[in-house]
Tab-separated table of C-alpha atoms in Angstrom:
chain	number	residue	atom	x	y	z
A	1	MET	CA	-27.491	10.796	-21.760
A	2	SER	CA	-30.206	9.352	-23.988
A	3	SER	CA	-31.262	10.880	-27.265
A	4	GLU	CA	-34.716	11.524	-25.834
A	5	THR	CA	-33.226	13.515	-22.963
A	6	ASN	CA	-31.080	15.490	-25.388
A	7	LEU	CA	-34.088	16.238	-27.520
A	8	GLU	CA	-36.132	17.321	-24.523
A	9	ARG	CA	-33.335	19.600	-23.387
A	10	LEU	CA	-33.111	21.086	-26.857
A	11	TYR	CA	-36.858	21.556	-26.881
A	12	ASP	CA	-36.899	23.223	-23.456
A	13	GLU	CA	-34.135	25.622	-24.430
A	14	HIS	CA	-35.298	26.669	-27.883
A	15	ALA	CA	-38.886	25.685	-28.612
A	16	GLN	CA	-40.425	28.886	-27.220
A	17	ALA	CA	-38.261	31.106	-29.424
A	18	LEU	CA	-38.823	28.885	-32.448
A	19	PHE	CA	-42.562	28.862	-31.811
A	20	ALA	CA	-42.793	32.668	-31.674
A	21	PHE	CA	-40.649	33.072	-34.780
A	22	VAL	CA	-42.521	30.536	-36.882
A	23	LEU	CA	-45.912	31.725	-35.637
A	24	ASN	CA	-44.970	35.263	-36.641
A	25	LEU	CA	-44.023	34.025	-40.097
A	26	LEU	CA	-46.969	31.712	-40.692
A	27	ARG	CA	-49.719	33.147	-38.477
A	28	HIS	CA	-51.231	29.728	-38.274
A	29	GLU	CA	-50.971	27.645	-35.132
A	30	ALA	CA	-51.389	24.218	-36.726
A	31	ASP	CA	-48.832	25.039	-39.407
A	32	THR	CA	-46.457	26.295	-36.726
A	33	ARG	CA	-46.810	23.038	-34.879
A	34	ASP	CA	-46.130	21.096	-38.085
A	35	VAL	CA	-42.961	23.090	-38.693
A	36	LEU	CA	-41.727	22.577	-35.128
A	37	GLN	CA	-42.426	18.877	-35.327
A	38	GLU	CA	-40.649	18.587	-38.667
A	39	LEU	CA	-37.704	20.481	-37.255
A	40	PHE	CA	-37.316	18.292	-34.181
A	41	ILE	CA	-37.771	15.131	-36.238
A	42	LYS	CA	-34.977	16.312	-38.505
A	43	VAL	CA	-32.700	17.063	-35.568
A	44	ALA	CA	-33.502	13.721	-33.913
A	45	ARG	CA	-32.821	11.721	-37.067
A	46	HIS	CA	-29.688	13.641	-37.975
A	47	PRO	CA	-28.023	14.470	-34.655
A	48	HIS	CA	-24.791	15.275	-36.483
A	49	LEU	CA	-26.468	18.464	-37.763
A	50	LEU	CA	-25.804	20.127	-34.427
A	51	GLU	CA	-22.255	18.846	-34.038
A	52	GLY	CA	-19.755	21.672	-34.028
A	53	ILE	CA	-22.479	24.333	-34.077
A	54	LYS	CA	-21.476	27.232	-31.832
A	55	ASP	CA	-24.878	28.870	-31.832
A	56	PRO	CA	-27.596	26.203	-31.728
A	57	ARG	CA	-30.351	28.831	-31.406
A	58	GLY	CA	-29.238	30.572	-34.566
A	59	PHE	CA	-28.954	27.254	-36.383
A	60	LEU	CA	-32.426	26.154	-35.278
A	61	LEU	CA	-33.935	29.520	-36.210
A	62	ARG	CA	-32.426	29.177	-39.656
A	63	LEU	CA	-33.766	25.646	-39.994
A	64	ALA	CA	-37.187	26.797	-38.801
A	65	HIS	CA	-37.144	29.679	-41.262
A	66	ASN	CA	-36.330	27.364	-44.163
A	67	LEU	CA	-39.041	24.899	-43.161
A	68	ALA	CA	-41.562	27.714	-42.755
A	69	ILE	CA	-40.713	29.123	-46.183
A	70	ASP	CA	-41.090	25.657	-47.683
A	71	LEU	CA	-44.472	25.349	-46.037
A	72	VAL	CA	-45.558	28.786	-47.297
A	73	ARG	CA	-44.603	27.737	-50.826
A	74	ARG	CA	-46.525	24.518	-50.523
A	75	ARG	CA	-49.516	26.384	-49.139
A	76	ALA	CA	-49.226	28.994	-51.890
A	77	ALA	CA	-49.696	26.200	-54.363
A	78	ARG	CA	-53.004	25.633	-52.669
A	79	ASP	CA	-54.065	29.282	-52.870
A	80	ARG	CA	-52.974	30.178	-49.394
A	81	THR	CA	-50.683	33.117	-49.941
A	82	SER	CA	-48.778	34.757	-47.128
A	83	GLU	CA	-51.140	37.753	-47.272
A	84	GLN	CA	-54.104	35.499	-46.661
A	85	VAL	CA	-52.252	33.703	-43.914
A	86	ALA	CA	-51.451	36.998	-42.231
A	87	ALA	CA	-55.113	37.638	-41.629
A	88	GLN	CA	-55.708	34.193	-40.160
A	89	ASP	CA	-55.574	32.817	-36.688
A	90	GLY	CA	-52.493	32.549	-34.539
A	91	VAL	CA	-52.491	35.062	-31.728
A	92	LEU	CA	-48.944	36.339	-31.628
A	93	PHE	CA	-48.595	38.146	-28.320
A	94	ALA	CA	-49.369	37.083	-24.800
A	95	ALA	CA	-52.679	38.186	-23.346
A	96	THR	CA	-52.593	41.245	-21.114
A	97	ASP	CA	-55.033	42.973	-18.784
A	98	ASN	CA	-53.899	46.445	-19.828
A	99	PRO	CA	-56.333	47.616	-22.533
A	100	ASP	CA	-53.831	50.047	-24.078
A	101	GLU	CA	-51.204	47.368	-24.317
A	102	ARG	CA	-53.733	44.919	-25.693
A	103	LEU	CA	-54.768	47.377	-28.397
A	104	PHE	CA	-51.144	48.041	-29.260
A	105	ALA	CA	-50.389	44.312	-29.403
A	106	VAL	CA	-53.362	43.513	-31.605
A	107	THR	CA	-52.601	46.369	-33.991
A	108	LEU	CA	-48.914	45.490	-34.095
A	109	ALA	CA	-49.763	41.864	-34.879
A	110	GLU	CA	-51.947	43.021	-37.754
A	111	ALA	CA	-49.282	45.392	-39.012
A	112	LEU	CA	-46.635	42.686	-38.855
A	113	GLY	CA	-48.934	40.449	-40.849
A	114	GLU	CA	-49.087	43.071	-43.570
A	115	LEU	CA	-45.302	43.083	-43.947
A	116	PRO	CA	-43.631	40.858	-46.514
A	117	PRO	CA	-42.374	37.667	-44.825
A	118	ASP	CA	-38.736	38.646	-45.464
A	119	GLN	CA	-39.117	41.894	-43.543
A	120	ARG	CA	-41.217	40.231	-40.858
A	121	ALA	CA	-38.508	37.675	-40.226
A	122	VAL	CA	-35.845	40.379	-39.832
A	123	VAL	CA	-38.012	42.445	-37.484
A	124	HIS	CA	-38.778	39.407	-35.349
A	125	LEU	CA	-35.161	38.354	-35.032
A	126	LYS	CA	-34.048	41.925	-34.244
A	127	LEU	CA	-36.736	42.845	-31.739
A	128	TRP	CA	-37.675	39.611	-30.029
A	129	GLU	CA	-34.529	37.528	-30.440
A	130	ARG	CA	-32.251	40.548	-30.078
A	131	LEU	CA	-29.898	39.358	-32.786
A	132	THR	CA	-27.408	41.660	-34.454
A	133	PHE	CA	-27.672	42.301	-38.178
A	134	ASP	CA	-24.701	40.002	-38.707
A	135	GLN	CA	-26.469	37.220	-36.839
A	136	ILE	CA	-29.709	37.876	-38.708
A	137	ALA	CA	-27.804	37.798	-41.969
A	138	ALA	CA	-26.287	34.426	-41.058
A	139	THR	CA	-29.653	33.061	-39.968
A	140	LEU	CA	-31.562	34.136	-43.052
A	141	ASP	CA	-28.688	33.629	-45.466
A	142	ILE	CA	-28.635	37.242	-46.612
A	143	SER	CA	-26.059	40.021	-46.354
A	144	PRO	CA	-25.952	42.231	-43.231
A	145	ASN	CA	-26.767	45.249	-45.395
A	146	THR	CA	-29.864	43.535	-46.747
A	147	ALA	CA	-30.904	42.629	-43.217
A	148	ALA	CA	-30.438	46.224	-42.068
A	149	SER	CA	-32.325	47.718	-44.984
A	150	ARG	CA	-35.216	45.262	-44.618
A	151	TYR	CA	-35.407	46.149	-40.951
A	152	ARG	CA	-35.422	49.883	-41.676
A	153	TYR	CA	-38.194	49.568	-44.274
A	154	ALA	CA	-40.242	47.403	-41.977
A	155	ILE	CA	-39.901	49.731	-38.998
A	156	ASP	CA	-40.945	52.680	-41.119
A	157	LYS	CA	-44.065	50.831	-42.216
A	158	LEU	CA	-44.876	49.736	-38.682
A	159	ARG	CA	-44.347	53.218	-37.325
A	160	ALA	CA	-46.651	54.722	-39.955
A	161	ARG	CA	-49.266	52.084	-39.308
A	162	LEU	CA	-49.125	52.312	-35.511
A	163	ARG	CA	-48.473	56.018	-35.073
A	164	PRO	CA	-52.049	56.986	-34.109
A	165	ILE	CA	-52.262	54.292	-31.441
A	166	TYR	CA	-48.720	54.790	-30.230
A	167	ASP	CA	-49.188	58.539	-29.851
A	168	GLU	CA	-52.397	57.919	-27.952
A	169	ILE	CA	-51.036	55.421	-25.439
A	170	LYS	CA	-47.513	56.841	-25.124
B	1	MET	CA	-29.898	52.520	-31.218
B	2	ASN	CA	-33.500	51.529	-30.824
B	3	SER	CA	-36.123	54.210	-30.639
B	4	ASP	CA	-38.846	54.339	-27.998
B	5	PHE	CA	-41.215	52.850	-30.528
B	6	GLU	CA	-38.953	49.864	-31.062
B	7	LYS	CA	-38.476	49.459	-27.316
B	8	ARG	CA	-42.206	49.498	-26.857
B	9	MET	CA	-42.533	46.696	-29.366
B	10	GLU	CA	-39.679	44.735	-27.781
B	11	GLU	CA	-41.414	44.811	-24.418
B	12	LEU	CA	-44.449	42.974	-25.717
B	13	ALA	CA	-44.287	39.376	-24.577
B	14	MET	CA	-44.754	36.713	-27.170
B	15	ARG	CA	-47.452	34.139	-26.659
B	16	GLU	CA	-46.529	31.038	-24.668
B	17	LEU	CA	-45.804	27.827	-26.483
B	18	PRO	CA	-48.682	25.374	-25.845
B	19	GLY	CA	-47.496	23.029	-23.110
B	20	HIS	CA	-48.996	19.867	-24.540
B	21	TRP	CA	-46.969	20.143	-27.736
B	22	LYS	CA	-43.795	18.981	-26.053
B	23	ALA	CA	-44.892	15.406	-25.414
B	24	GLN	CA	-46.350	15.103	-28.920
B	25	ILE	CA	-43.370	16.573	-30.726
B	26	VAL	CA	-40.729	14.733	-28.707
B	27	ALA	CA	-42.619	11.450	-29.151
B	28	ALA	CA	-42.951	12.028	-32.890
B	29	ALA	CA	-39.258	12.828	-33.158
B	30	GLN	CA	-38.172	9.580	-31.509
B	31	PRO	CA	-36.764	7.028	-33.933
B	32	GLN	CA	-39.319	4.475	-35.052
B	33	PRO	CA	-38.782	0.897	-33.798
B	34	ALA	CA	-37.611	-1.786	-36.214
B	35	TRP	CA	-40.358	-3.483	-38.208
B	36	TRP	CA	-39.884	-6.764	-36.442
B	37	ARG	CA	-40.116	-5.100	-33.048
B	38	GLU	CA	-43.301	-3.348	-34.124
B	39	TRP	CA	-44.675	-6.638	-35.382
B	40	LEU	CA	-43.929	-8.438	-32.150
B	41	TRP	CA	-44.898	-5.539	-29.945
B	42	PRO	CA	-48.627	-6.249	-29.408
B	43	CYS	CA	-47.959	-9.552	-27.577
B	44	PRO	CA	-44.262	-10.237	-26.996
B	45	HIS	CA	-44.981	-12.718	-24.183
B	46	VAL	CA	-47.128	-14.841	-26.469
B	47	TRP	CA	-44.401	-14.904	-29.122
B	48	ALA	CA	-41.818	-15.800	-26.495
B	49	GLY	CA	-44.054	-18.619	-25.238
B	50	LEU	CA	-44.543	-19.918	-28.763
B	51	ALA	CA	-40.796	-19.884	-29.368
B	52	ALA	CA	-40.232	-21.749	-26.093
B	53	ALA	CA	-42.818	-24.361	-27.110
B	54	TRP	CA	-41.098	-24.891	-30.450
B	55	GLY	CA	-37.755	-25.195	-28.696
B	56	PHE	CA	-39.193	-27.769	-26.306
B	57	ILE	CA	-40.622	-29.808	-29.189
B	58	PHE	CA	-37.290	-29.680	-30.989
B	59	LEU	CA	-35.432	-30.848	-27.890
B	60	LEU	CA	-37.952	-33.628	-27.439
B	61	ILE	CA	-37.361	-34.854	-30.997
B	62	VAL	CA	-33.609	-34.675	-30.593
B	63	ALA	CA	-33.661	-36.456	-27.255
B	64	THR	CA	-35.909	-39.323	-28.411
B	65	PRO	CA	-33.742	-42.386	-29.301
B	66	HIS	CA	-34.251	-43.620	-32.868
B	67	GLU	CA	-34.482	-47.399	-33.492
B	68	PRO	CA	-32.043	-48.526	-36.151
B	69	ALA	CA	-33.736	-49.626	-39.346
B	70	ALA	CA	-33.600	-53.352	-40.013
B	71	VAL	CA	-31.178	-54.310	-42.697
B	72	GLY	CA	-32.924	-55.477	-45.861
B	73	GLN	CA	-36.290	-54.347	-44.582
B	74	LYS	CA	-36.590	-51.840	-47.346
B	75	ALA	CA	-36.055	-52.390	-50.991
B	76	PRO	CA	-32.856	-51.052	-52.441
B	77	ALA	CA	-32.942	-47.404	-53.459
B	78	SER	CA	-32.278	-48.214	-57.107
B	79	TRP	CA	-35.322	-50.465	-57.310
B	80	GLN	CA	-37.447	-47.771	-55.657
B	81	SER	CA	-36.247	-45.242	-58.187
B	82	PHE	CA	-37.066	-47.572	-61.038
B	83	ALA	CA	-40.558	-48.288	-59.732
B	84	PHE	CA	-41.199	-44.586	-59.184
B	85	LEU	CA	-39.995	-43.758	-62.676
B	86	GLN	CA	-42.211	-46.405	-64.185
B	87	GLN	CA	-45.204	-45.143	-62.266
B	88	GLU	CA	-44.548	-41.574	-63.385
B	89	THR	CA	-44.265	-42.671	-67.005
B	90	GLU	CA	-47.595	-44.454	-66.784
B	91	ILE	CA	-49.297	-41.428	-65.255
B	92	ILE	CA	-47.967	-39.165	-67.999
B	93	ALA	CA	-49.118	-41.585	-70.630
B	94	GLN	CA	-52.584	-41.722	-69.088
B	95	LEU	CA	-52.847	-37.972	-68.910
B	96	SER	CA	-51.751	-37.437	-72.476
B	97	GLY	CA	-54.012	-40.285	-73.646
B	98	ASP	CA	-51.846	-40.977	-76.694
B	99	ASP	CA	-50.936	-44.471	-75.831
B	100	GLU	CA	-53.762	-46.674	-74.703
B	101	SER	CA	-51.589	-49.734	-74.628
B	102	HIS	CA	-49.567	-48.364	-71.760
B	103	ARG	CA	-52.549	-48.055	-69.537
B	104	THR	CA	-52.346	-50.134	-66.513
B	105	PRO	CA	-54.880	-52.860	-66.505
B	106	PRO	CA	-57.788	-52.307	-64.196
B	107	PRO	CA	-57.294	-53.891	-60.852
B	108	PRO	CA	-58.667	-57.365	-60.554
B	109	PRO	CA	-62.117	-57.484	-59.067
B	110	ALA	CA	-62.277	-58.259	-55.476
B	111	ALA	CA	-62.587	-61.863	-54.660
B	112	THR	CA	-66.222	-62.757	-54.821
B	113	LYS	CA	-67.832	-64.668	-52.186
B	114	PRO	CA	-68.891	-68.218	-52.866
B	115	ARG	CA	-72.155	-68.448	-54.764
B	116	SER	CA	-73.691	-70.425	-52.058
B	117	THR	CA	-73.222	-67.531	-49.674
B	118	ARG	CA	-74.673	-65.036	-52.147
B	119	ARG	CA	-77.720	-67.147	-52.726
B	120	VAL	CA	-78.363	-67.334	-49.066
B	121	LYS	CA	-78.190	-63.557	-48.750
B	122	GLN	CA	-80.430	-62.976	-51.755
B	123	SER	CA	-82.968	-65.359	-50.485
B	124	VAL	CA	-82.912	-63.726	-47.109
B	125	GLY	CA	-83.196	-60.218	-48.638
């Protein structure tokens, strides 16, 4: 099997998850694309990176997280802090016809953007990648306790922020 | 255990990855061709034709029989070297201008035509 086919297979299997994760972190579509491209270039040029990896998704999420953090730091040097990025473009959730769901999605996206990137990453991996705290800890290179506490803080903030809307549409 | 609030969030579908990214990203991730391949890429057939032409010319030269040089036709190599050395020495001396005596005498004037001929031409002109 050619390297191009391998890369395409890897892309088909993981790009959607990586896209959502990085978009949630960066809130900027062009930056997200840059990170994905950098990630796949790295994997293509160093195929040995994936050798012996039991959980390619976890490995790629970790790589994407590191690249996204690097990009945030570079952007920060150019006065684009994560708080500013959070308010920028990059629609996070799929469009829906249900107005209640749309309102909830838009408000949740805003609330996620107000979280610190560390907490946002944990929430994303827990809710939308359905990883355990051990897996999140391995992905983000933190302890499981740290992952759990970040998640708890983040959920509390989100709940407080979304309570009026959630109670209304529940 | 996740609360209803967390389940509600989980159920929200993430936005779809733009479809046109795949071709761009996979193409960008492919290893770049070697410099010589990139250099030849715009017109490989032309380069191949040029190489074939050179090969043909080379074969033609190799296949052409060479006539043996006549013995004694050329001066001996040692005499050639001496003449060349002498000529070089004279040129250096001329350039430096420090030794007028080593200048080669001007070449003899071309043989003039007989006066009678010149007179005829002058009278005609």
